XYZ file of C-alpha atoms in Angstrom:
376
model
C 4.657 1.864 14.240
C 1.535 0.936 12.328
C 1.874 2.065 8.715
C -1.284 3.778 7.390
C -2.973 2.533 4.252
C -2.869 4.286 0.912
C -6.092 6.167 0.439
C -6.123 7.143 4.102
C -2.609 8.449 4.584
C 0.971 8.462 3.436
C 3.366 8.571 6.321
C 6.963 9.125 7.235
C 8.645 6.262 9.078
C 10.871 8.591 11.080
C 9.960 8.349 14.750
C 9.965 12.094 15.690
C 7.066 12.649 13.351
C 4.914 9.702 14.338
C 2.251 11.667 16.216
C 1.962 14.155 13.393
C 1.887 11.432 10.743
C -1.043 9.622 12.309
C -3.212 12.618 11.534
C -2.158 12.951 7.899
C -4.671 12.054 5.208
C -4.658 11.566 1.471
C -6.983 13.480 -0.762
C -7.878 12.379 -4.259
C -8.004 15.452 -6.503
C -7.909 16.306 -10.147
C -4.368 17.285 -11.085
C -2.489 18.379 -14.142
C -0.875 15.658 -16.212
C 2.779 14.670 -16.048
C 3.744 17.273 -18.655
C 2.561 20.002 -16.283
C -0.447 21.073 -18.379
C -3.042 22.941 -16.414
C -6.584 21.698 -16.058
C -9.016 24.522 -16.712
C -11.107 23.834 -13.643
C -8.551 22.217 -11.327
C -7.412 25.367 -9.586
C -3.763 24.330 -10.080
C -1.089 26.584 -11.494
C 2.604 26.075 -12.205
C 5.238 27.835 -10.146
C 8.821 27.442 -11.251
C 10.236 28.220 -7.821
C 9.018 24.936 -6.361
C 11.782 22.315 -6.552
C 11.326 19.319 -8.820
C 11.962 15.946 -7.116
C 14.870 14.042 -8.671
C 16.919 10.918 -7.994
C 13.805 9.084 -6.805
C 14.475 5.907 -4.844
C 11.990 3.095 -4.151
C 12.845 0.483 -1.514
C 11.363 -1.713 1.223
C 8.915 -3.046 -1.349
C 6.274 -5.527 -0.152
C 3.222 -6.949 -1.902
C 1.148 -3.909 -0.919
C 3.545 -1.125 0.124
C 6.793 0.653 -0.635
C 8.990 3.432 0.703
C 9.811 6.405 -1.488
C 12.310 9.247 -1.164
C 13.962 11.759 -3.470
C 16.342 14.686 -3.632
C 15.257 18.305 -4.123
C 16.873 21.655 -4.692
C 16.590 23.406 -1.323
C 15.368 26.578 -3.042
C 11.809 27.323 -1.849
C 11.729 23.977 -0.087
C 10.082 25.550 2.939
C 7.104 26.521 0.785
C 6.207 22.900 -0.012
C 3.029 21.798 1.750
C 2.094 18.682 -0.252
C 3.454 15.998 -2.546
C 1.469 14.881 -5.588
C 2.108 11.236 -6.462
C 1.214 9.744 -9.846
C 1.055 5.967 -9.353
C -0.003 3.658 -12.181
C 0.124 0.068 -13.198
C 2.823 -0.051 -15.834
C 0.529 -1.045 -18.675
C -1.647 1.991 -17.907
C 1.150 4.511 -17.370
C -0.137 6.823 -20.123
C -3.599 6.975 -18.612
C -4.568 9.959 -16.520
C -7.991 8.880 -15.309
C -9.285 7.338 -12.117
C -10.180 3.690 -12.543
C -12.453 1.616 -10.346
C -10.251 -1.479 -10.543
C -6.915 0.254 -10.968
C -4.674 2.394 -8.830
C -5.840 6.039 -8.849
C -3.262 7.947 -10.848
C -3.141 10.954 -8.547
C -2.687 10.923 -4.793
C -1.925 13.773 -2.450
C 0.143 13.611 0.733
C 1.063 16.324 3.144
C 4.755 17.111 2.996
C 6.441 14.993 5.671
C 10.082 13.995 6.180
C 11.360 11.420 3.702
C 11.386 8.517 3.157
C 7.691 7.878 3.505
C 5.709 4.679 3.244
C 2.941 4.287 0.680
C 0.613 1.471 1.648
C -2.782 0.363 0.443
C -4.182 -3.056 -0.294
C -7.019 -1.920 -2.533
C -4.607 -0.131 -4.871
C -1.391 -2.128 -4.872
C -1.310 -5.730 -6.046
C 1.528 -8.222 -5.527
C 3.893 -9.135 -8.366
C 2.744 -6.136 -10.394
C 4.801 -3.525 -12.230
C 4.042 0.117 -11.450
C 5.298 3.534 -12.489
C 5.551 6.488 -10.138
C 6.286 10.203 -10.569
C 6.171 13.032 -8.040
C 5.413 16.764 -7.928
C 5.901 19.189 -5.081
C 3.009 21.537 -4.360
C 2.071 24.495 -2.227
C -1.506 24.906 -1.065
C -2.692 28.506 -1.114
C -5.064 30.240 1.257
C -7.864 30.096 -1.323
C -7.483 26.310 -1.607
C -5.705 26.326 -4.958
C -2.307 24.693 -5.470
C 0.843 25.768 -7.215
C 2.954 22.849 -8.394
C 6.383 21.973 -9.681
C 7.101 20.076 -12.863
C 6.714 16.325 -12.666
C 9.759 14.299 -11.743
C 11.156 11.568 -13.937
C 9.091 8.371 -14.118
C 10.387 5.459 -12.036
C 9.375 1.811 -12.515
C 9.212 -0.845 -9.802
C 7.534 -4.174 -9.125
C 5.718 -5.165 -5.947
C 6.743 -8.317 -4.079
C 5.169 -11.718 -3.405
C 3.010 -12.552 -0.406
C 5.056 -12.777 2.771
C 4.645 -15.651 5.240
C 2.347 -13.340 7.217
C -0.016 -13.079 4.249
C 0.220 -16.802 3.548
C -0.647 -17.512 7.179
C -3.814 -15.465 6.677
C -4.645 -17.622 3.642
C -3.848 -20.733 5.663
C -6.267 -19.732 8.398
C -9.017 -19.123 5.836
C -8.388 -22.516 4.250
C -8.542 -24.269 7.607
C -12.095 -23.000 8.123
C -13.488 -24.938 5.155
C -11.169 -27.973 5.021
C -13.764 -30.351 6.442
C -13.302 -33.722 8.082
C -10.393 -35.996 7.238
C -10.597 -39.086 4.993
C -8.006 -41.836 4.758
C -5.918 -42.326 1.622
C -3.062 -44.653 0.705
C -1.547 -43.426 -2.570
C -0.426 -40.280 -4.341
C -1.155 -40.198 -8.052
C -0.229 -38.133 -11.088
C -2.131 -38.112 -14.364
C -0.404 -37.348 -17.638
C -0.415 -38.317 -21.293
C 1.366 -41.484 -22.373
C 4.102 -39.396 -24.029
C 5.045 -37.872 -20.677
C 5.824 -41.250 -19.143
C 7.543 -42.482 -22.305
C 9.886 -39.498 -22.155
C 10.624 -40.153 -18.471
C 11.595 -43.731 -19.284
C 13.596 -43.015 -22.413
C 15.203 -39.603 -21.806
C 15.197 -39.049 -18.043
C 16.619 -42.290 -16.671
C 13.145 -43.581 -15.767
C 12.442 -40.523 -13.577
C 9.811 -37.821 -13.416
C 11.699 -34.572 -12.972
C 10.629 -31.417 -11.134
C 9.577 -28.443 -13.263
C 8.811 -24.824 -12.473
C 5.336 -24.279 -11.049
C 3.001 -22.373 -13.353
C 1.115 -19.176 -12.469
C -2.091 -20.762 -11.246
C -3.571 -19.696 -7.933
C -3.065 -16.492 -5.976
C -1.314 -13.715 -7.859
C 1.052 -13.109 -4.950
C 2.030 -16.735 -4.376
C 5.822 -16.943 -3.817
C 6.010 -20.408 -5.383
C 4.521 -19.522 -8.788
C 7.211 -19.378 -11.440
C 9.891 -20.181 -8.856
C 9.439 -23.492 -7.038
C 10.463 -26.658 -8.880
C 8.414 -29.728 -8.173
C 6.119 -32.487 -9.410
C 2.360 -32.173 -8.940
C 0.517 -35.060 -7.305
C -3.023 -35.579 -6.070
C -4.244 -37.556 -3.096
C -7.981 -36.840 -3.006
C -10.258 -39.859 -2.940
C -13.880 -40.439 -3.858
C -16.077 -40.391 -0.791
C -17.999 -43.534 -1.696
C -15.044 -45.718 -2.784
C -12.077 -44.363 -0.834
C -10.060 -44.585 -4.059
C -8.741 -41.963 -6.503
C -11.320 -40.755 -9.050
C -11.164 -42.268 -12.519
C -11.630 -38.939 -14.308
C -8.791 -36.489 -14.856
C -8.136 -33.284 -16.840
C -4.447 -34.041 -17.301
C -4.234 -37.269 -19.270
C -5.410 -40.877 -19.550
C -2.374 -42.421 -17.845
C -1.832 -42.439 -14.110
C 1.245 -42.993 -11.983
C 0.373 -44.277 -8.502
C 2.807 -44.504 -5.605
C 2.325 -45.592 -2.005
C 1.918 -42.492 0.152
C 4.791 -43.386 2.482
C 7.270 -43.178 -0.410
C 6.748 -39.422 -0.651
C 5.327 -38.408 2.724
C 6.933 -39.548 5.975
C 8.887 -38.379 9.030
C 11.852 -37.483 6.790
C 9.868 -34.936 4.829
C 8.593 -31.474 5.689
C 5.152 -30.185 4.758
C 4.359 -26.580 3.787
C 1.222 -24.604 2.974
C 1.552 -22.999 -0.459
C -1.745 -21.442 -1.538
C -5.553 -21.360 -1.282
C -7.724 -20.354 -4.223
C -10.770 -20.984 -6.381
C -11.534 -20.453 -10.057
C -15.008 -18.889 -9.978
C -16.392 -22.187 -8.686
C -17.920 -23.476 -5.475
C -14.955 -25.734 -4.694
C -11.560 -24.588 -3.511
C -7.978 -25.725 -4.005
C -5.186 -25.934 -1.435
C -1.586 -26.286 -2.580
C 0.730 -28.202 -0.244
C 4.452 -28.776 -0.710
C 6.257 -31.938 0.429
C 10.017 -31.473 0.595
C 12.577 -34.050 1.786
C 14.281 -32.573 4.830
C 17.427 -30.655 3.886
C 16.739 -30.761 0.135
C 16.967 -27.640 -2.077
C 13.171 -27.545 -2.179
C 13.050 -27.661 1.607
C 15.466 -24.741 1.893
C 13.401 -22.750 -0.612
C 10.175 -23.340 1.309
C 11.630 -22.607 4.749
C 12.248 -19.016 3.677
C 8.841 -18.442 2.114
C 6.049 -20.759 3.281
C 4.331 -21.627 6.572
C 5.445 -25.069 7.749
C 2.771 -27.542 8.846
C 2.974 -30.300 11.449
C 2.747 -33.477 9.355
C 0.832 -35.274 12.109
C -1.520 -32.428 13.053
C -2.919 -30.078 10.435
C -6.255 -29.552 8.671
C -5.244 -30.695 5.183
C -3.053 -33.783 4.959
C -1.548 -35.813 7.788
C 0.878 -38.658 8.335
C 0.564 -40.411 11.695
C 1.712 -43.719 13.111
C -0.793 -46.303 14.362
C 0.234 -49.770 15.554
C 3.635 -49.462 13.903
C 2.368 -48.353 10.471
C 1.869 -45.001 8.841
C -1.696 -43.762 8.304
C -2.540 -40.960 5.875
C -5.550 -38.646 5.765
C -6.668 -35.744 3.572
C -9.266 -33.004 3.997
C -12.632 -33.814 2.471
C -13.901 -30.376 1.434
C -10.936 -28.957 -0.504
C -9.072 -30.268 -3.535
C -5.439 -30.812 -2.627
C -2.647 -30.143 -5.102
C 0.548 -31.628 -3.692
C 3.964 -30.582 -4.990
C 6.862 -32.958 -4.343
C 10.177 -31.169 -4.787
C 12.528 -34.062 -5.726
C 12.675 -36.375 -8.779
C 10.564 -39.544 -8.527
C 11.619 -42.852 -10.076
C 8.834 -44.619 -11.952
C 10.011 -47.941 -10.534
C 8.670 -46.833 -7.133
C 5.092 -47.025 -8.405
C 2.929 -48.160 -11.295
C 1.652 -46.550 -14.501
C -1.700 -47.616 -15.930
C -4.466 -46.211 -18.140
C -7.533 -44.911 -16.289
C -11.064 -45.763 -17.346
C -12.694 -42.359 -16.855
C -12.989 -39.216 -18.915
C -10.503 -36.421 -19.526
C -12.358 -33.447 -18.039
C -10.403 -30.475 -19.358
C -12.721 -28.016 -17.585
C -11.173 -29.103 -14.281
C -7.631 -28.210 -15.296
C -5.823 -25.722 -13.053
C -2.948 -24.992 -15.458
C -2.295 -21.246 -15.182
C -5.756 -20.885 -13.643
C -6.657 -17.399 -12.449
C -7.925 -16.908 -8.933
C -11.340 -15.353 -8.424
C -10.470 -11.961 -6.854
C -14.032 -11.435 -5.603
C -14.328 -14.631 -3.557
C -14.732 -13.784 0.123
C -13.684 -17.296 1.191
C -10.187 -17.436 -0.284
C -9.006 -13.811 -0.546
C -7.167 -11.813 2.084
C -6.955 -8.084 2.722
C -3.995 -7.350 0.459
C -3.756 -6.840 -3.288
C -5.248 -9.700 -5.258
């Protein structure tokens, strides 16, 4: 069944109650704090007979939802009409105020069979730690509530984007990708020391490293996927890589077919901007059957290497032809080590434009082009 969103309803997943659950709604109200102190004008009083939730369990966690259940003393259980849920980002767990850009600390749900699903994209963000506590309540005929003590505080962390969410990002990125331009090389800019270390300490190889936290907050590859970043974008007027770079004055260039061919798989990884007019798309190239390939198969949408909107490899007259999208900046992650002997290293003539660096860059959460309808 369709799970309602937090802020509209909290629902039970049990099928006998589905019709009833569809009509449930959340109300945001002023409640007492977790210590059970009364608010002078809240109309809420304590009533010891109401059972206190205990042994709270959180499961089925996604990037914007979770299921919650708990145990209660059956005494006066039939008098419970509502659950009060105190949900906070972990760093704000001592706050008791509503926040425009934070999860409201107090939510109210009608008492339905447990477990119930809490869902809401404008409150819950992916990869974020939250705390939750629960009260039971009984609504009186005059509209006031009597409440139990607060339960213990439970901590949990929301999940990464699923492939469903990444497919939504993919579809948004496809809209602005633009026409395709030919390219012939992948390149990687770094400082001279980086290449010296590869030669001297790494058997002449560039080695994969863990991807940083740039891009979408819910990206499943950030902090997890190991790979080597490459670029393939070309200047429109020359058809060659740009001479400027934010990452260093030395550039490794390698023929495109060395990294991207019929023996590799291509995945969509992310779509984001950094408060700028131009957008970035992260693609992952993984040799078929490699550890990186297995990682991506479980988490990322796979692209057809010969037919997609971002970067293609096709065969024409017995040779491979490569094209990239004109209107996005592609960041390509290759998941295996790369031997320097397969390409060339040379100093570039342009400037080192640090303002263009995407290292740990934060995504603009207000951009309507590259955000989707789940937590930022």
